[in-house]
Tab-separated table of N, CA and C in Angstrom:
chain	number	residue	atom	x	y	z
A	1228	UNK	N	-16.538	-30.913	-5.672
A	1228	UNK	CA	-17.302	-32.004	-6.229
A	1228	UNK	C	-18.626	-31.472	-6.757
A	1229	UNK	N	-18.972	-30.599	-5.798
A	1229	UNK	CA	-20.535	-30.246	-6.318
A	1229	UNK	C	-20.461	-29.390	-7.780
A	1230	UNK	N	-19.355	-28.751	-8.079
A	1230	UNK	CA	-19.104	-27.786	-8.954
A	1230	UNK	C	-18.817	-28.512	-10.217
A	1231	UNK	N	-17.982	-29.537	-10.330
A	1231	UNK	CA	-18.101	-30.848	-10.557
A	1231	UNK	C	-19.162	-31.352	-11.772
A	1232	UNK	N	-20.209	-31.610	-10.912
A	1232	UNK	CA	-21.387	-32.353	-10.894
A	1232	UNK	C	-22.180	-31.152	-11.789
A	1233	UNK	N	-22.052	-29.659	-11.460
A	1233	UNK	CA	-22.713	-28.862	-12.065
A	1233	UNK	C	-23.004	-28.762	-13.413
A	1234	UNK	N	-21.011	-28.391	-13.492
A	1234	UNK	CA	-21.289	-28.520	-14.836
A	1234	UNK	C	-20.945	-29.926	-15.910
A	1235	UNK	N	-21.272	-31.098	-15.422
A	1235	UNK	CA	-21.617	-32.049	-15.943
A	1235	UNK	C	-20.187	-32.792	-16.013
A	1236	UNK	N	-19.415	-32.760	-15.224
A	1236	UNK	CA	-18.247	-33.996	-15.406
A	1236	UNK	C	-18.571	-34.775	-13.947
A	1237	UNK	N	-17.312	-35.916	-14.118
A	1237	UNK	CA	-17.464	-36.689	-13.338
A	1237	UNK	C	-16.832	-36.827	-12.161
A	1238	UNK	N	-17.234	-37.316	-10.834
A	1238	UNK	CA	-16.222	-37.006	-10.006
A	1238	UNK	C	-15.064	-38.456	-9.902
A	1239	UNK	N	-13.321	-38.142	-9.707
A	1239	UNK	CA	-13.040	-39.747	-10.146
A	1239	UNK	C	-12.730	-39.778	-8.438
A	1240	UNK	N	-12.653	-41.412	-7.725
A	1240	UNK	CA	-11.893	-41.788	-6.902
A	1240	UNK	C	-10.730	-42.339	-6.950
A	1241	UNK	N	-9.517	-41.121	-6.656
A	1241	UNK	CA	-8.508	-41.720	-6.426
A	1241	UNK	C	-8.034	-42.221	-5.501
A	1242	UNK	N	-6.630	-42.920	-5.878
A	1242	UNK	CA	-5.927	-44.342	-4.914
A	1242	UNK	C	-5.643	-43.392	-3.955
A	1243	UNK	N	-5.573	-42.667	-3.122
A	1243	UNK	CA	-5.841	-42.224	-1.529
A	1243	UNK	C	-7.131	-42.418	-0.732
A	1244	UNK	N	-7.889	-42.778	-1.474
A	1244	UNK	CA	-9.359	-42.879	-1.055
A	1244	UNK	C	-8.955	-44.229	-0.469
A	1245	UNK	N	-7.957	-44.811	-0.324
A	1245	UNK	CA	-7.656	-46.313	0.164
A	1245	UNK	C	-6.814	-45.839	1.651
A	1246	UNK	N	-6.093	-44.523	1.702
A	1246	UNK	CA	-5.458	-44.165	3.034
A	1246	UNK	C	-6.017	-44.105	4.278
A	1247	UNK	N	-5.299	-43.992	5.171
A	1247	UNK	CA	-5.490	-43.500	6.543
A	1247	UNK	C	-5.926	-42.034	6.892
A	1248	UNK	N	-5.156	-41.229	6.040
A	1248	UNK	CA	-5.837	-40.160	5.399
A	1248	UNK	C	-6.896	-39.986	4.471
A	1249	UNK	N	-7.171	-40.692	3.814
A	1249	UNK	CA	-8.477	-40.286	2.577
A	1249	UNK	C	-9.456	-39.986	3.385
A	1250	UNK	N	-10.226	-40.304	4.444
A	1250	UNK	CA	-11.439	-39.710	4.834
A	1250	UNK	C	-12.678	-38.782	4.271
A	1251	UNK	N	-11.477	-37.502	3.831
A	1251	UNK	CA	-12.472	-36.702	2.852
A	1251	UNK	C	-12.711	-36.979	1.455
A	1252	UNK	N	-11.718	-37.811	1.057
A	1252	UNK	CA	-11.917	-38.501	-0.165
A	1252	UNK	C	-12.954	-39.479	-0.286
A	1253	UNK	N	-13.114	-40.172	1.070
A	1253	UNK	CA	-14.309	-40.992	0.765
A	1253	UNK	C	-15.405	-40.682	0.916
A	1254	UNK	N	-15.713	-39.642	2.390
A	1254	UNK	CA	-16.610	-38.725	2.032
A	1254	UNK	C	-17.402	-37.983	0.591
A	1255	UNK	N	-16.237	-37.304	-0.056
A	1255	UNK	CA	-16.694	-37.113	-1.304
A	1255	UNK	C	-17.000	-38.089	-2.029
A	1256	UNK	N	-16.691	-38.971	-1.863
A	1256	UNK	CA	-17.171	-40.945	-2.857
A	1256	UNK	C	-18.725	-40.648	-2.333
A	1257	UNK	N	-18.690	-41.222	-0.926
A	1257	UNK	CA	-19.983	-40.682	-0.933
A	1257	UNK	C	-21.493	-40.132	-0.864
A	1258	UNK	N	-20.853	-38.701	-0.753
A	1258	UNK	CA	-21.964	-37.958	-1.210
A	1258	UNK	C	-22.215	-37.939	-2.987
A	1259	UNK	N	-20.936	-38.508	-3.487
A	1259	UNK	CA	-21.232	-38.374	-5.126
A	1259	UNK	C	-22.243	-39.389	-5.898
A	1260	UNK	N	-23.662	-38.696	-6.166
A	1260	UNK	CA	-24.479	-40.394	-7.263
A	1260	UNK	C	-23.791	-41.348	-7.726
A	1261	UNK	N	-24.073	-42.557	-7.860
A	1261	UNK	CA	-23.466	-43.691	-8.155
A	1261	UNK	C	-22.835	-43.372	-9.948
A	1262	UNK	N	-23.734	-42.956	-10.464
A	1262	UNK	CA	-24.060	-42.770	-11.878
A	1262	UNK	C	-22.899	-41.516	-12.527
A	1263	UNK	N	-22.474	-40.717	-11.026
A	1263	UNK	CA	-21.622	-39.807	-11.441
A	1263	UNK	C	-19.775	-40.160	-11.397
A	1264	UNK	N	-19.690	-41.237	-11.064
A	1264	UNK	CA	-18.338	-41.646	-10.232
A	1264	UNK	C	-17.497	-42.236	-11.342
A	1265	UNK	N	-15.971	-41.950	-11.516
A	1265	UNK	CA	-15.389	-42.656	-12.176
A	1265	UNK	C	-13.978	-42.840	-11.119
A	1266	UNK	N	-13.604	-44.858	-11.484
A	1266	UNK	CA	-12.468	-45.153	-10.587
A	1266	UNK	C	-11.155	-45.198	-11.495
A	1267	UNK	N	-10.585	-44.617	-10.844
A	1267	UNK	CA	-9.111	-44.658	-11.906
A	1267	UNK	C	-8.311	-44.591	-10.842
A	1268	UNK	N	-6.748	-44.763	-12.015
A	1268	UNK	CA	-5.413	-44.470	-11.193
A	1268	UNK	C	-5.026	-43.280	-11.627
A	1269	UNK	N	-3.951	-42.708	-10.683
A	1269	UNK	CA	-3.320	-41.990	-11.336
A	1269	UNK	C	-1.733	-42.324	-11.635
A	1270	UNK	N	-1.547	-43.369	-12.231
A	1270	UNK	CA	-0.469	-43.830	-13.026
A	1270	UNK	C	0.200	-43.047	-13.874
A	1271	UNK	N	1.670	-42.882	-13.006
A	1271	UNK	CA	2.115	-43.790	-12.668
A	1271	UNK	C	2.502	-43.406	-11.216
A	1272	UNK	N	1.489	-42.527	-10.913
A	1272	UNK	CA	2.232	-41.747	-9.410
A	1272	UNK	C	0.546	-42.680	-8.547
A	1273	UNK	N	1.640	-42.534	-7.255
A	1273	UNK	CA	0.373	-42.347	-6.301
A	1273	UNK	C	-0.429	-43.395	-6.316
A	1274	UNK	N	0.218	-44.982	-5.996
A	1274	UNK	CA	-0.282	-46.233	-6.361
A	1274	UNK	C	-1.226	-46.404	-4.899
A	1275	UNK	N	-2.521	-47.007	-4.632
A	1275	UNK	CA	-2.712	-47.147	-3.635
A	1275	UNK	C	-2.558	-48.513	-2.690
A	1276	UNK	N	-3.027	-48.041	-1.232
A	1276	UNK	CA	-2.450	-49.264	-0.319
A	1276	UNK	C	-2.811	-50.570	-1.389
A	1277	UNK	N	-2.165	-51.276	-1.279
A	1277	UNK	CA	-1.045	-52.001	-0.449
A	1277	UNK	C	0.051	-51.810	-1.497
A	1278	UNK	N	-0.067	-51.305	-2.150
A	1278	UNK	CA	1.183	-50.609	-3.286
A	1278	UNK	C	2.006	-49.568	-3.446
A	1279	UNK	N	1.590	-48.456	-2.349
A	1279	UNK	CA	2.313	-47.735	-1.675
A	1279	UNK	C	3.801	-47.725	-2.123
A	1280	UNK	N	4.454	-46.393	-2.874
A	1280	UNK	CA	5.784	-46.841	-3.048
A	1280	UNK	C	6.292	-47.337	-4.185
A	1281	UNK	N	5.195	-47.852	-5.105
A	1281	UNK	CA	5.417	-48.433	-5.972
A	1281	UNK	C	4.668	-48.175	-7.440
A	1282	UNK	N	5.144	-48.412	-8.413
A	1282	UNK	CA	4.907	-47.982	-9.506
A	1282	UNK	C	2.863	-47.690	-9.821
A	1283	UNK	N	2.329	-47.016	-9.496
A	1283	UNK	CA	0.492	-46.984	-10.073
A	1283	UNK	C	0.514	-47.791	-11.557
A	1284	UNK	N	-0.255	-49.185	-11.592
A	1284	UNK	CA	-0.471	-49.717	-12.195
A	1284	UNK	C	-1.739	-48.897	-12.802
A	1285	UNK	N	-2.805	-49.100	-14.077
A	1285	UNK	CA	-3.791	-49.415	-13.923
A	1285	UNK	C	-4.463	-50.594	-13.641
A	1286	UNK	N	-3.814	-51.836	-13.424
A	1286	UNK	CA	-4.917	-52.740	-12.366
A	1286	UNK	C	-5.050	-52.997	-11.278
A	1287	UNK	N	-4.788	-51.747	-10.835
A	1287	UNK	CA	-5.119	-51.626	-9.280
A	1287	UNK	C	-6.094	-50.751	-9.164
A	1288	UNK	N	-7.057	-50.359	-10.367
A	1288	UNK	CA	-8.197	-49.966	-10.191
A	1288	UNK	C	-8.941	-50.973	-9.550
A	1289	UNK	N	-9.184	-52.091	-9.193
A	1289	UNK	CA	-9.629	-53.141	-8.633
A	1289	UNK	C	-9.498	-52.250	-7.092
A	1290	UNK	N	-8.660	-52.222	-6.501
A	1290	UNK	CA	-8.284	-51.963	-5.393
A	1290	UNK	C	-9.234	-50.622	-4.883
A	1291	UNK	N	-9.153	-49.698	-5.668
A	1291	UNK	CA	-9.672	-48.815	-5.685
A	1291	UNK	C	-11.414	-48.718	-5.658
A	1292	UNK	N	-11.825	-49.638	-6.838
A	1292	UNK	CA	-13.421	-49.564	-6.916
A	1292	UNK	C	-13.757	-50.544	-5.983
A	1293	UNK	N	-13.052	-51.540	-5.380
A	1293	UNK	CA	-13.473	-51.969	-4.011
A	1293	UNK	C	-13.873	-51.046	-2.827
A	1294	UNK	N	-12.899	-50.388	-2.796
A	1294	UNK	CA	-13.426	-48.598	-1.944
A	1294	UNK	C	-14.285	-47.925	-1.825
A	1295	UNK	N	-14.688	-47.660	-2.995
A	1295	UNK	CA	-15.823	-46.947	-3.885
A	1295	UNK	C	-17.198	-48.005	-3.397
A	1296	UNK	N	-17.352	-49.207	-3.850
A	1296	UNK	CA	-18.358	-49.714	-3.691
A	1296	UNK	C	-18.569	-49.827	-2.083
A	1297	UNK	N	-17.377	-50.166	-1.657
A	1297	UNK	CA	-17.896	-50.283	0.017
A	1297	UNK	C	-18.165	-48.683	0.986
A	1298	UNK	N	-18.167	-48.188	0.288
A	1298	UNK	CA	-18.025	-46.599	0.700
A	1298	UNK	C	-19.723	-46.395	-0.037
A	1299	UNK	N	-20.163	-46.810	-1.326
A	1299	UNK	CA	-21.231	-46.627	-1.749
A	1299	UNK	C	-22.338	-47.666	-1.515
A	1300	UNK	N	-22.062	-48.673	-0.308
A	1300	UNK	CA	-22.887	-49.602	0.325
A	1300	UNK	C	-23.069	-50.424	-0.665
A	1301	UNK	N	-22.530	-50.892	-1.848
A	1301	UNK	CA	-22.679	-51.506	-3.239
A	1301	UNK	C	-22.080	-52.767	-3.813
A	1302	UNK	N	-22.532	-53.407	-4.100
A	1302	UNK	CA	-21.623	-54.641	-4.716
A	1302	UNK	C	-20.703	-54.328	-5.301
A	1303	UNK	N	-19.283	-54.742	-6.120
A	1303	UNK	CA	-18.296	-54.789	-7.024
A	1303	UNK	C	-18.943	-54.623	-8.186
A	1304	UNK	N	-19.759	-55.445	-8.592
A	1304	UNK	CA	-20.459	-55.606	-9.776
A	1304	UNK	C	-21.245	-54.512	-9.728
A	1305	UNK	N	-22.016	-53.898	-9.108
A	1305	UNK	CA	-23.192	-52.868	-9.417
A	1305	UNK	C	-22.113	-52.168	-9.958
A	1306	UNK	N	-21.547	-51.611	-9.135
A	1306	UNK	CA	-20.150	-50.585	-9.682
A	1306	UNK	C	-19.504	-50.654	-10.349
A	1307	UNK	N	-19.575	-51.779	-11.101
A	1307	UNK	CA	-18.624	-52.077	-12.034
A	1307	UNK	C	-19.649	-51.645	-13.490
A	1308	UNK	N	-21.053	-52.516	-13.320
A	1308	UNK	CA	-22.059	-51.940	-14.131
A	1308	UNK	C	-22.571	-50.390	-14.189
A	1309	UNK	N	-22.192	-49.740	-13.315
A	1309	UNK	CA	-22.642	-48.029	-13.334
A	1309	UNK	C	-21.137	-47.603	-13.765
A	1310	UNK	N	-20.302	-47.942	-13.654
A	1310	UNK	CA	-19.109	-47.250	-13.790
A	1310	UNK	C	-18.852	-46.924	-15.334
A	1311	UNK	N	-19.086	-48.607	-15.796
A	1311	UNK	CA	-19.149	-48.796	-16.946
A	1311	UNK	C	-19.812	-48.143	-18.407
A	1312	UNK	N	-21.574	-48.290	-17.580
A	1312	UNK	CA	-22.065	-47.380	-18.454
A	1312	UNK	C	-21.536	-45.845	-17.933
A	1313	UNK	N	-21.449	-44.833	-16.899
A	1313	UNK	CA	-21.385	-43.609	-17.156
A	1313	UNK	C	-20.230	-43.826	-18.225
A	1314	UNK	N	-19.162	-44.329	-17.903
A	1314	UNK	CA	-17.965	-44.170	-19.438
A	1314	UNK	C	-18.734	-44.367	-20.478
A	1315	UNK	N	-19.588	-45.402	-20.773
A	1315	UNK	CA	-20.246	-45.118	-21.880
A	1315	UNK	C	-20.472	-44.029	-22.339
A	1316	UNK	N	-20.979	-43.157	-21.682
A	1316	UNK	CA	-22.073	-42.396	-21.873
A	1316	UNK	C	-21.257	-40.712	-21.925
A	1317	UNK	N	-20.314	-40.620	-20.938
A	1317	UNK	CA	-19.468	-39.671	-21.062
A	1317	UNK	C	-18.467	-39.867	-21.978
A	1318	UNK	N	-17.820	-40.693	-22.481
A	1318	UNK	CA	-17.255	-40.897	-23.504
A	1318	UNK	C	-17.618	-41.524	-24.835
A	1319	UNK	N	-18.124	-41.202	-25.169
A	1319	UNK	CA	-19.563	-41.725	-26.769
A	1319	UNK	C	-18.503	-42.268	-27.661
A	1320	UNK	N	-16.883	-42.127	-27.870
A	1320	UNK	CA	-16.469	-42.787	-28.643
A	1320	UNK	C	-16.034	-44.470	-27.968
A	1321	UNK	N	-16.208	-44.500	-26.893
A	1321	UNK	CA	-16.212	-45.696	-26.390
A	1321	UNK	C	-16.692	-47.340	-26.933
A	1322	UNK	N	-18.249	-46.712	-27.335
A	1322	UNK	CA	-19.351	-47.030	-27.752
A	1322	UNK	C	-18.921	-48.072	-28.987
């Protein structure tokens, strides 16, 4: 993550960060700046709880940045507003 961060990408939280196992995944959530974090799936593998088993949507990023924010002591919305702009900002054709 820190290596990561060095040279200027982002760190993402994936749908294990929702396991019994993720621990270090959330750990790495975080120690990572709010400003640095991106939530995704990895669709179509690797759907998280409570989907387990089943096809990775992307709208179960919901599921996921619920994680993220409660792991980053944060509202839905803050996170949804930082998430938002870093894509902005790392992806300029967004814009």
């Amino acid at each position: 993550m820190r290596r990561s961060l060095e040279i200027g990408s982002l760190v993402s939280s994936p749908a294990w960060s929702r396991s019994k196992n993720g621990q270090n995944v959330r750990d790495t959530v975080a120690a990572t700046p709010l400003d640095r974090i991106h939530a995704g799936t990895a669709c179509p593998y690797l759907a998280p709880v409570p989907y387990r088993g089943k096809r990775c949507e992307p709208a179960y990023v919901k599921e996921i940045s619920e994680t993220v924010a409660q792991v980053k002591g944060c509202s839905l919305e803050a996170l949804g507003a930082a998430t938002c702009k870093t894509a902005s900002e790392f992806f300029p054709k967004l814009k």
